[in-house]
Amino acid sequence: MKRYLGIIKNEFMTTLAYREYLFTTVIGTFCYYLVLYFLWHAIFKSNAGEIKGMNFSQTFVYLVFAGAIARCVGGWIEWEMHFDMIEGNTIMKLIKPIDYQLLMFANKVGSGLPSLVCFGIPTFIIMKFIFPNEIPLGINTLCFCLTLMLSIVIMFCIEFIVGTVAFYTESVWGLAMINEVSMGFFSGVTVPLAFFPDKLYTVATFLPFKSICNDPLRVLLNDHLTLIEFSKVVGFQLMWIVILFVFSKLLYQKMMKNIIVNGG
């Protein structure tokens, strides 16, 4: 366990070292939030101020938090695995006396912590100050933290599967783009799932993507959260964690028998 904590710490410090990147990302994120504000303000102005039971402030808070969660849970592990394959670094990691999948997970956690510190927490504080009535504080906040941790595991399993498949295709770009677009759309980052047509919403409810952003936000923004509702959210997340983890393990074991590494 100590070695993995060391990897997390090292990845955390490495990411913080790129201060210019963090600064420009903060500016870019602020500009994105401005675009969201004026875009959805115009949309709601032309729709009598409400869409499917959600007003402007509820929608804006939802989308801002969804974007912040997506930035915190997205570690681009599939790209790291791809470049390791091209540069010949995969073999060096495989021969180390540590589990490769846990190594990638530690890298993801370490690289995601700066996003939580620099974007997640400040975004929560600022939005709570601007929209105090839309963000209730209580047991739902603690429950949200648990669902957020589970969403990180789900996102990692998906990225690891994409990265593993890239060992067969020898290119991750197409798969990564499909995963990024699917995650952004079906998790609620682009448009709240409540705005989906009924049939499309039904499809989204069966996919793991909704448990990455939409479900944690349902917990966070619900001031009347019941134990049954919370149990359903966590149960759905745990179900997909088991499914994705087992599939990623089987795929990884098969990949180990047919691994091809370029570079070196």
GROMACS .gro file of C-alpha atoms in nm:
model
  264
    1MET     CA    1   0.000   0.000   0.000
    2LYS     CA    2   0.287   0.239   0.084
    3ARG     CA    3   0.433   0.208  -0.265
    4TYR     CA    4   0.101   0.304  -0.423
    5LEU     CA    5   0.063   0.600  -0.187
    6GLY     CA    6   0.412   0.704  -0.294
    7ILE     CA    7   0.307   0.686  -0.660
    8ILE     CA    8   0.000   0.900  -0.586
    9LYS     CA    9   0.214   1.159  -0.407
   10ASN     CA   10   0.472   1.165  -0.687
   11GLU     CA   11   0.204   1.205  -0.956
   12PHE     CA   12   0.035   1.478  -0.750
   13MET     CA   13   0.359   1.677  -0.715
   14THR     CA   14   0.445   1.626  -1.083
   15THR     CA   15   0.109   1.763  -1.194
   16LEU     CA   16   0.139   2.066  -0.963
   17ALA     CA   17   0.479   2.143  -1.116
   18TYR     CA   18   0.307   2.249  -1.440
   19ARG     CA   19   0.182   2.577  -1.298
   20GLU     CA   20   0.137   2.748  -1.636
   21TYR     CA   21  -0.085   2.460  -1.747
   22LEU     CA   22  -0.295   2.487  -1.432
   23PHE     CA   23  -0.325   2.865  -1.473
   24THR     CA   24  -0.432   2.850  -1.837
   25THR     CA   25  -0.676   2.569  -1.754
   26VAL     CA   26  -0.836   2.784  -1.483
   27ILE     CA   27  -0.876   3.069  -1.733
   28GLY     CA   28  -1.017   2.832  -1.995
   29THR     CA   29  -1.260   2.684  -1.745
   30PHE     CA   30  -1.379   3.031  -1.642
   31CYS     CA   31  -1.442   3.118  -2.008
   32TYR     CA   32  -1.633   2.791  -2.050
   33TYR     CA   33  -1.855   2.877  -1.754
   34LEU     CA   34  -1.925   3.220  -1.904
   35VAL     CA   35  -2.031   3.059  -2.232
   36LEU     CA   36  -2.254   2.818  -2.038
   37TYR     CA   37  -2.415   3.105  -1.850
   38PHE     CA   38  -2.508   3.316  -2.151
   39LEU     CA   39  -2.603   3.017  -2.368
   40TRP     CA   40  -2.844   2.863  -2.120
   41HIS     CA   41  -2.972   3.203  -2.008
   42ALA     CA   42  -3.078   3.265  -2.368
   43ILE     CA   43  -3.231   2.917  -2.397
   44PHE     CA   44  -3.438   2.956  -2.083
   45LYS     CA   45  -3.542   3.309  -2.178
   46SER     CA   46  -3.703   3.168  -2.492
   47ASN     CA   47  -3.869   2.881  -2.302
   48ALA     CA   48  -4.068   3.070  -2.038
   49GLY     CA   49  -3.792   3.020  -1.779
   50GLU     CA   50  -3.836   2.646  -1.725
   51ILE     CA   51  -3.752   2.322  -1.911
   52LYS     CA   52  -3.882   1.988  -1.786
   53GLY     CA   53  -3.912   2.112  -1.430
   54MET     CA   54  -3.568   2.277  -1.412
   55ASN     CA   55  -3.512   2.654  -1.403
   56PHE     CA   56  -3.201   2.840  -1.520
   57SER     CA   57  -3.015   2.846  -1.189
   58GLN     CA   58  -3.070   2.472  -1.132
   59THR     CA   59  -2.947   2.391  -1.483
   60PHE     CA   60  -2.645   2.619  -1.461
   61VAL     CA   61  -2.538   2.479  -1.123
   62TYR     CA   62  -2.586   2.124  -1.255
   63LEU     CA   63  -2.373   2.185  -1.568
   64VAL     CA   64  -2.098   2.369  -1.382
   65PHE     CA   65  -2.066   2.090  -1.126
   66ALA     CA   66  -2.088   1.826  -1.400
   67GLY     CA   67  -1.796   1.991  -1.578
   68ALA     CA   68  -1.597   2.011  -1.255
   69ILE     CA   69  -1.662   1.642  -1.179
   70ALA     CA   70  -1.564   1.542  -1.532
   71ARG     CA   71  -1.235   1.728  -1.492
   72CYS     CA   72  -1.165   1.565  -1.154
   73VAL     CA   73  -1.246   1.206  -1.256
   74GLY     CA   74  -1.095   1.219  -1.606
   75GLY     CA   75  -0.733   1.106  -1.586
   76TRP     CA   76  -0.668   1.017  -1.950
   77ILE     CA   77  -0.520   0.684  -1.846
   78GLU     CA   78  -0.584   0.541  -2.192
   79TRP     CA   79  -0.351   0.802  -2.343
   80GLU     CA   80  -0.081   0.727  -2.088
   81MET     CA   81  -0.104   0.356  -2.171
   82HIS     CA   82  -0.091   0.439  -2.543
   83PHE     CA   83   0.222   0.654  -2.517
   84ASP     CA   84   0.386   0.397  -2.290
   85MET     CA   85   0.325   0.139  -2.561
   86ILE     CA   86   0.471   0.362  -2.833
   87GLU     CA   87   0.776   0.467  -2.631
   88GLY     CA   88   0.847   0.121  -2.494
   89ASN     CA   89   0.776   0.213  -2.132
   90THR     CA   90   0.507  -0.050  -2.086
   91ILE     CA   91   0.758  -0.331  -2.039
   92MET     CA   92   0.945  -0.132  -1.774
   93LYS     CA   93   0.622  -0.095  -1.577
   94LEU     CA   94   0.521  -0.458  -1.622
   95ILE     CA   95   0.847  -0.593  -1.479
   96LYS     CA   96   0.809  -0.389  -1.160
   97PRO     CA   97   0.690  -0.582  -0.852
   98ILE     CA   98   0.355  -0.399  -0.850
   99ASP     CA   99   0.020  -0.463  -1.013
  100TYR     CA  100  -0.001  -0.277  -1.345
  101GLN     CA  101  -0.370  -0.195  -1.309
  102LEU     CA  102  -0.322  -0.060  -0.956
  103LEU     CA  103  -0.023   0.139  -1.082
  104MET     CA  104  -0.242   0.306  -1.344
  105PHE     CA  105  -0.512   0.370  -1.083
  106ALA     CA  106  -0.258   0.534  -0.851
  107ASN     CA  107  -0.142   0.753  -1.140
  108LYS     CA  108  -0.502   0.852  -1.207
  109VAL     CA  109  -0.572   0.943  -0.844
  110GLY     CA  110  -0.248   1.140  -0.817
  111SER     CA  111  -0.310   1.337  -1.136
  112GLY     CA  112  -0.674   1.398  -1.041
  113LEU     CA  113  -0.609   1.545  -0.696
  114PRO     CA  114  -0.475   1.878  -0.833
  115SER     CA  115  -0.796   1.914  -1.034
  116LEU     CA  116  -0.996   1.857  -0.716
  117VAL     CA  117  -0.790   2.115  -0.527
  118CYS     CA  118  -0.768   2.375  -0.805
  119PHE     CA  119  -1.112   2.333  -0.968
  120GLY     CA  120  -1.346   2.110  -0.771
  121ILE     CA  121  -1.335   2.268  -0.425
  122PRO     CA  122  -1.311   2.633  -0.546
  123THR     CA  123  -1.602   2.573  -0.786
  124PHE     CA  124  -1.815   2.433  -0.503
  125ILE     CA  125  -1.738   2.731  -0.276
  126ILE     CA  126  -1.804   2.991  -0.545
  127MET     CA  127  -2.127   2.831  -0.664
  128LYS     CA  128  -2.249   2.792  -0.307
  129PHE     CA  129  -2.187   3.163  -0.255
  130ILE     CA  130  -2.365   3.267  -0.578
  131PHE     CA  131  -2.651   3.012  -0.566
  132PRO     CA  132  -2.694   2.930  -0.194
  133ASN     CA  133  -3.047   2.797  -0.232
  134GLU     CA  134  -2.956   2.548  -0.507
  135ILE     CA  135  -2.684   2.366  -0.309
  136PRO     CA  136  -2.809   2.223   0.020
  137LEU     CA  137  -2.555   2.123   0.283
  138GLY     CA  138  -2.609   1.821   0.502
  139ILE     CA  139  -2.589   1.444   0.490
  140ASN     CA  140  -2.631   1.467   0.114
  141THR     CA  141  -2.287   1.632   0.091
  142LEU     CA  142  -2.119   1.339   0.267
  143CYS     CA  143  -2.312   1.094   0.050
  144PHE     CA  144  -2.196   1.288  -0.256
  145CYS     CA  145  -1.830   1.236  -0.157
  146LEU     CA  146  -1.884   0.860  -0.153
  147THR     CA  147  -2.057   0.857  -0.492
  148LEU     CA  148  -1.779   1.077  -0.633
  149MET     CA  149  -1.514   0.826  -0.522
  150LEU     CA  150  -1.708   0.544  -0.684
  151SER     CA  151  -1.741   0.746  -1.004
  152ILE     CA  152  -1.362   0.779  -1.014
  153VAL     CA  153  -1.332   0.399  -1.004
  154ILE     CA  154  -1.591   0.361  -1.281
  155MET     CA  155  -1.416   0.615  -1.502
  156PHE     CA  156  -1.082   0.446  -1.442
  157CYS     CA  157  -1.218   0.105  -1.542
  158ILE     CA  158  -1.358   0.249  -1.865
  159GLU     CA  159  -1.032   0.426  -1.947
  160PHE     CA  160  -0.830   0.115  -1.864
  161ILE     CA  161  -1.047  -0.095  -2.096
  162VAL     CA  162  -0.997   0.159  -2.376
  163GLY     CA  163  -0.622   0.167  -2.314
  164THR     CA  164  -0.604  -0.213  -2.312
  165VAL     CA  165  -0.794  -0.243  -2.641
  166ALA     CA  166  -0.541   0.001  -2.787
  167PHE     CA  167  -0.275  -0.267  -2.747
  168TYR     CA  168  -0.462  -0.457  -3.019
  169THR     CA  169  -0.544  -0.160  -3.243
  170GLU     CA  170  -0.203   0.006  -3.175
  171SER     CA  171  -0.383   0.342  -3.173
  172VAL     CA  172  -0.603   0.488  -2.901
  173TRP     CA  173  -0.722   0.806  -3.072
  174GLY     CA  174  -1.049   0.679  -3.220
  175LEU     CA  175  -1.146   0.478  -2.913
  176ALA     CA  176  -1.058   0.767  -2.681
  177MET     CA  177  -1.269   1.010  -2.882
  178ILE     CA  178  -1.568   0.773  -2.876
  179ASN     CA  179  -1.526   0.731  -2.500
  180GLU     CA  180  -1.490   1.105  -2.439
  181VAL     CA  181  -1.796   1.197  -2.646
  182SER     CA  182  -2.005   0.917  -2.494
  183MET     CA  183  -1.904   1.013  -2.142
  184GLY     CA  184  -1.972   1.383  -2.199
  185PHE     CA  185  -2.313   1.321  -2.353
  186PHE     CA  186  -2.455   1.034  -2.148
  187SER     CA  187  -2.314   1.149  -1.813
  188GLY     CA  188  -2.488   1.486  -1.825
  189VAL     CA  189  -2.184   1.708  -1.885
  190THR     CA  190  -2.313   1.844  -2.218
  191VAL     CA  191  -2.688   1.848  -2.144
  192PRO     CA  192  -2.871   1.746  -1.824
  193LEU     CA  193  -3.014   1.397  -1.863
  194ALA     CA  194  -3.352   1.533  -1.754
  195PHE     CA  195  -3.372   1.716  -2.089
  196PHE     CA  196  -3.331   1.396  -2.293
  197PRO     CA  197  -3.626   1.256  -2.491
  198ASP     CA  198  -3.791   0.968  -2.307
  199LYS     CA  199  -3.643   0.690  -2.521
  200LEU     CA  200  -3.292   0.835  -2.513
  201TYR     CA  201  -3.321   0.891  -2.138
  202THR     CA  202  -3.417   0.526  -2.094
  203VAL     CA  203  -3.105   0.421  -2.284
  204ALA     CA  204  -2.888   0.652  -2.072
  205THR     CA  205  -3.022   0.505  -1.747
  206PHE     CA  206  -2.877   0.164  -1.836
  207LEU     CA  207  -2.529   0.292  -1.922
  208PRO     CA  208  -2.246   0.339  -1.670
  209PHE     CA  209  -2.180   0.697  -1.780
  210LYS     CA  210  -2.473   0.844  -1.587
  211SER     CA  211  -2.321   0.720  -1.262
  212ILE     CA  212  -2.010   0.933  -1.325
  213CYS     CA  213  -2.168   1.280  -1.311
  214ASN     CA  214  -2.548   1.269  -1.313
  215ASP     CA  215  -2.601   1.035  -1.019
  216PRO     CA  216  -2.351   1.206  -0.784
  217LEU     CA  217  -2.516   1.540  -0.869
  218ARG     CA  218  -2.860   1.397  -0.795
  219VAL     CA  219  -2.727   1.320  -0.448
  220LEU     CA  220  -2.551   1.655  -0.399
  221LEU     CA  221  -2.837   1.878  -0.515
  222ASN     CA  222  -3.117   1.684  -0.344
  223ASP     CA  223  -3.212   1.838  -0.011
  224HIS     CA  224  -3.465   1.559   0.052
  225LEU     CA  225  -3.235   1.263  -0.014
  226THR     CA  226  -3.373   0.938   0.124
  227LEU     CA  227  -3.178   0.628   0.219
  228ILE     CA  228  -3.355   0.430  -0.053
  229GLU     CA  229  -3.259   0.681  -0.325
  230PHE     CA  230  -2.899   0.690  -0.205
  231SER     CA  231  -2.883   0.309  -0.189
  232LYS     CA  232  -3.007   0.285  -0.548
  233VAL     CA  233  -2.739   0.524  -0.668
  234VAL     CA  234  -2.459   0.345  -0.484
  235GLY     CA  235  -2.593   0.004  -0.581
  236PHE     CA  236  -2.595   0.099  -0.949
  237GLN     CA  237  -2.239   0.230  -0.922
  238LEU     CA  238  -2.116  -0.083  -0.744
  239MET     CA  239  -2.283  -0.304  -1.005
  240TRP     CA  240  -2.098  -0.129  -1.288
  241ILE     CA  241  -1.770  -0.131  -1.094
  242VAL     CA  242  -1.790  -0.509  -1.063
  243ILE     CA  243  -1.886  -0.554  -1.430
  244LEU     CA  244  -1.620  -0.318  -1.563
  245PHE     CA  245  -1.348  -0.440  -1.327
  246VAL     CA  246  -1.402  -0.808  -1.416
  247PHE     CA  247  -1.411  -0.727  -1.787
  248SER     CA  248  -1.096  -0.512  -1.764
  249LYS     CA  249  -0.914  -0.790  -1.577
  250LEU     CA  250  -1.007  -1.052  -1.835
  251LEU     CA  251  -0.911  -0.819  -2.120
  252TYR     CA  252  -0.582  -0.732  -1.951
  253GLN     CA  253  -0.491  -1.098  -1.897
  254LYS     CA  254  -0.561  -1.172  -2.263
  255MET     CA  255  -0.358  -0.868  -2.367
  256MET     CA  256  -0.059  -0.991  -2.167
  257LYS     CA  257  -0.047  -1.300  -2.389
  258ASN     CA  258  -0.040  -1.097  -2.709
  259ILE     CA  259   0.133  -0.777  -2.609
  260ILE     CA  260   0.318  -0.583  -2.878
  261VAL     CA  261   0.526  -0.286  -2.768
  262ASN     CA  262   0.678  -0.033  -3.008
  263GLY     CA  263   0.983   0.181  -2.941
  264GLY     CA  264   1.219   0.098  -2.657
   0.00000   0.00000   0.00000
